Protein backbone atom coordinates (compact mmCIF):
# COMPACT_ATOMS: atom_id res chain seq x y z
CA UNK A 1 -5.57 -28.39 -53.53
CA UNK A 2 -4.43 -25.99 -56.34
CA UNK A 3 -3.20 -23.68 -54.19
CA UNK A 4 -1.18 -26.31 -51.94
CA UNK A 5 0.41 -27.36 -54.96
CA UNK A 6 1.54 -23.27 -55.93
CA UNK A 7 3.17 -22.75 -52.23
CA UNK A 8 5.07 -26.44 -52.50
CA UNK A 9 6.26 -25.28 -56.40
CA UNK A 10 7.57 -22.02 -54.94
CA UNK A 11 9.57 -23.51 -52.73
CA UNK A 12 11.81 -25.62 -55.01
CA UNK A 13 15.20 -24.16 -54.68
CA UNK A 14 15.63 -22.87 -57.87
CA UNK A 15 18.11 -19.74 -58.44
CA UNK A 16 15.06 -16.96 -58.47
CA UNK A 17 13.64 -18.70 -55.35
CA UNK A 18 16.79 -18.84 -53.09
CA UNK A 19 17.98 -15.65 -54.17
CA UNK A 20 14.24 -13.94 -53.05
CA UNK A 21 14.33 -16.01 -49.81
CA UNK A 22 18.43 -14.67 -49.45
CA UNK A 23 16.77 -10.78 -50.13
CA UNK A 24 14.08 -11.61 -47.41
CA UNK A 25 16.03 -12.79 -44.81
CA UNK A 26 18.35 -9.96 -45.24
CA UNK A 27 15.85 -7.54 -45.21
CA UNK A 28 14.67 -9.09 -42.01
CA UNK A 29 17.61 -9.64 -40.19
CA UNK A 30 18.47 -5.29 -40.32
CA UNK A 31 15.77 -5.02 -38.18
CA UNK A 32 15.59 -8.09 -36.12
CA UNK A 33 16.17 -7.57 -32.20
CA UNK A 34 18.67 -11.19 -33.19
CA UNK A 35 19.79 -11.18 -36.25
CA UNK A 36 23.12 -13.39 -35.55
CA UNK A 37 20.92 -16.48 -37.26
CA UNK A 38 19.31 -14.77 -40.22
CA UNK A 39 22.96 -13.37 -41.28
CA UNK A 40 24.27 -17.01 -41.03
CA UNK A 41 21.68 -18.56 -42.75
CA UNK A 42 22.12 -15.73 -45.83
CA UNK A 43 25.62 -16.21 -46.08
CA UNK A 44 25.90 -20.18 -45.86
CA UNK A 45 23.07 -20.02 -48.63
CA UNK A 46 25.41 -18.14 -50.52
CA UNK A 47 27.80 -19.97 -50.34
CA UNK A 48 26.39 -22.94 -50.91
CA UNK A 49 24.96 -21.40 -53.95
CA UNK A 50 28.35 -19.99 -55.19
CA UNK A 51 29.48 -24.11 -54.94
CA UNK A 52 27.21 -25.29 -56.79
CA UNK A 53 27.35 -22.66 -59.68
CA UNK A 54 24.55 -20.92 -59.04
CA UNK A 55 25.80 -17.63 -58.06
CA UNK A 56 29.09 -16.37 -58.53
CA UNK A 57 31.49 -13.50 -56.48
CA UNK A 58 31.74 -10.37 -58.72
CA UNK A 59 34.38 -8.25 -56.47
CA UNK A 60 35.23 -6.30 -53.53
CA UNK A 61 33.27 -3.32 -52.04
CA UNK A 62 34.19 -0.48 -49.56
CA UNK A 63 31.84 -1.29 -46.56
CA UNK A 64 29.48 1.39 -45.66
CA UNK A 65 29.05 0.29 -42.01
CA UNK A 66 32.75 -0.08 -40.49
CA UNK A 67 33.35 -0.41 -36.91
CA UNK A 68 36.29 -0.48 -35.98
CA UNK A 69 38.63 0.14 -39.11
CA UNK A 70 39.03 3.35 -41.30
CA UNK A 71 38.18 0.51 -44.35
CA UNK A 72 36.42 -2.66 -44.58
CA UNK A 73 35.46 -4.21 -47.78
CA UNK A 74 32.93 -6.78 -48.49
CA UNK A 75 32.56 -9.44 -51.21
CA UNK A 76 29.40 -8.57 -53.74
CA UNK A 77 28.23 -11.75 -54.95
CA UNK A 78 25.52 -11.58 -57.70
CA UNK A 79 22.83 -14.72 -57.64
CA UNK A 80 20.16 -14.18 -60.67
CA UNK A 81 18.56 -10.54 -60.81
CA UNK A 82 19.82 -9.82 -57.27
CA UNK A 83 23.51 -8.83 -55.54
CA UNK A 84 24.16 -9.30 -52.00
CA UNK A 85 27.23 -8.52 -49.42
CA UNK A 86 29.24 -11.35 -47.47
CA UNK A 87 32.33 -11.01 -45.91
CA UNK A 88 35.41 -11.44 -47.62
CA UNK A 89 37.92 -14.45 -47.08
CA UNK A 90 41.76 -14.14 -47.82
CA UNK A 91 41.83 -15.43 -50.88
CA UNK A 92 39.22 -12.83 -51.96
CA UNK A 93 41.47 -10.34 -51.41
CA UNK A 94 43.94 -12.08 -53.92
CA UNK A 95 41.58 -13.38 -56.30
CA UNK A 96 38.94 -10.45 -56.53
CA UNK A 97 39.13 -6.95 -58.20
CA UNK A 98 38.39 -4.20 -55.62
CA UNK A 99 35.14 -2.21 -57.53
CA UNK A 100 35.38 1.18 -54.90
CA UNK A 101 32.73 2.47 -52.98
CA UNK A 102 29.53 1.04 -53.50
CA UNK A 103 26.85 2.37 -56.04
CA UNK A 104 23.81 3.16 -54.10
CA UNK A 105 21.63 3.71 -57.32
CA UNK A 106 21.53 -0.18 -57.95
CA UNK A 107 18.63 -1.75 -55.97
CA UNK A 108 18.10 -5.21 -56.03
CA UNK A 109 14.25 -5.96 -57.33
CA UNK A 110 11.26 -5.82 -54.69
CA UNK A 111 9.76 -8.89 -53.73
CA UNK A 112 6.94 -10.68 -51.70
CA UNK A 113 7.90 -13.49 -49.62
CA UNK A 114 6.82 -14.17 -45.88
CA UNK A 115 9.89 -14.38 -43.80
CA UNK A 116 8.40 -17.88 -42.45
CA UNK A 117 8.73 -19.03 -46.31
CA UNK A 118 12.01 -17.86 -46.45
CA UNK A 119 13.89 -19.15 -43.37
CA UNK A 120 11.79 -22.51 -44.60
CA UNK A 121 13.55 -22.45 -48.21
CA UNK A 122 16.89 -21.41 -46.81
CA UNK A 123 17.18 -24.14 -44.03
CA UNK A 124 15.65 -27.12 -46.36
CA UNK A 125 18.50 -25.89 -49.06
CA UNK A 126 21.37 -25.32 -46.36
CA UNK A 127 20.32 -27.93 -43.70
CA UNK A 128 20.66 -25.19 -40.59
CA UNK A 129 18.29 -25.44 -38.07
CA UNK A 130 17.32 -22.66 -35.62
CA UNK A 131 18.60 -22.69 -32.29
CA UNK A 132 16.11 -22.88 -29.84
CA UNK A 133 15.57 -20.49 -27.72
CA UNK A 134 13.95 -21.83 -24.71
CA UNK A 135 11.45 -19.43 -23.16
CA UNK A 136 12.60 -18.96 -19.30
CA UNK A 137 10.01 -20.78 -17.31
CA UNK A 138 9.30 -19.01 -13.84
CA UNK A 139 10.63 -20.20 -11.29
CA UNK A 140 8.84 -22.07 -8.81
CA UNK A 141 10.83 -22.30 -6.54
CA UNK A 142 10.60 -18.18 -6.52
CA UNK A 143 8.13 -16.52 -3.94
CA UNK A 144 6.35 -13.05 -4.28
CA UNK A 145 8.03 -10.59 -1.22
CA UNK A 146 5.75 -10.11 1.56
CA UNK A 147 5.74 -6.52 2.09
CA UNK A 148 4.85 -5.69 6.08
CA UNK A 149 2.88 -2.63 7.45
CA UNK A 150 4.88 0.36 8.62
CA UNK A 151 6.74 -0.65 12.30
CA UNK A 152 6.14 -4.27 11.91
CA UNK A 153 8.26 -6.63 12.80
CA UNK A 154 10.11 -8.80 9.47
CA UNK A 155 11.16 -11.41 10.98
């Protein structure tokens, strides 16, 4: 029962909590085969954090990973001990100093948190659900070829 009551305690969206879960999905989704729903959970957490007080845009970064643009710049946002990219609106532009490139000797602290127990945390604070991906069924109406001898007639 004790340790029931420990997993249901660290789940309590408090500002360490979300921002571990925010680090774990992220950390997740830069490997993930589909990472289109991770990255949109992260960032509506964010923002919904950034609402309500808890974490607060510092400025504007150079993007390391541009595609199609010379520059790109991202919005740092800094919730508790950790810092994390979204992208920028318009009125960031206006209302945020531009920092430079991006200091790659800050790391945002390690930390242990199943992926399950984050995407849990995230979705229970945000209200997102993940899509479903339904699994394709075979067919039935689908029949294995009949492959014939050598010279024999198909039809």
């Amino acid at each position: 029962m004790l340790r029931h009551s420990k997993i249901q305690s660290s789940l309590r969206p408090t500002i360490q909590n979300l921002s571990q879960a925010i680090f774990t999905v992220n950390r997740h989704a830069k490997t993930a085969t589909n990472p289109k729903y991770l990255y949109t959970l992260k960032k509506e957490a964010i923002l919904k954090m950034i609402r309500e007080g808890k974490a607060k845009k510092v400025g504007l970064h150079f993007s390391s990973n541009t595609k199609f643009c010379q520059q790109h710049s991202d919005v740092l946002v800094s919730c508790g001990d950790y810092t994390f990219h979204i992208p920028p609106s318009k009125e960031d532009f206006e209302q945020l100093p531009h920092l430079g490139k991006l200091d790659t000797s800050k790391r945002n602290p390690k930390c242990r948190m199943p992926l399950a127990q984050a995407k849990k945390l995230l979705q229970a604070y945000t209200g997102l659900k993940e899509p479903n991906e339904k699994k394709q069924m075979r067919n039935p109406s689908y029949q294995k070829p009949v492959f014939k001898r050598l010279g024999e007639s198909f039809f």
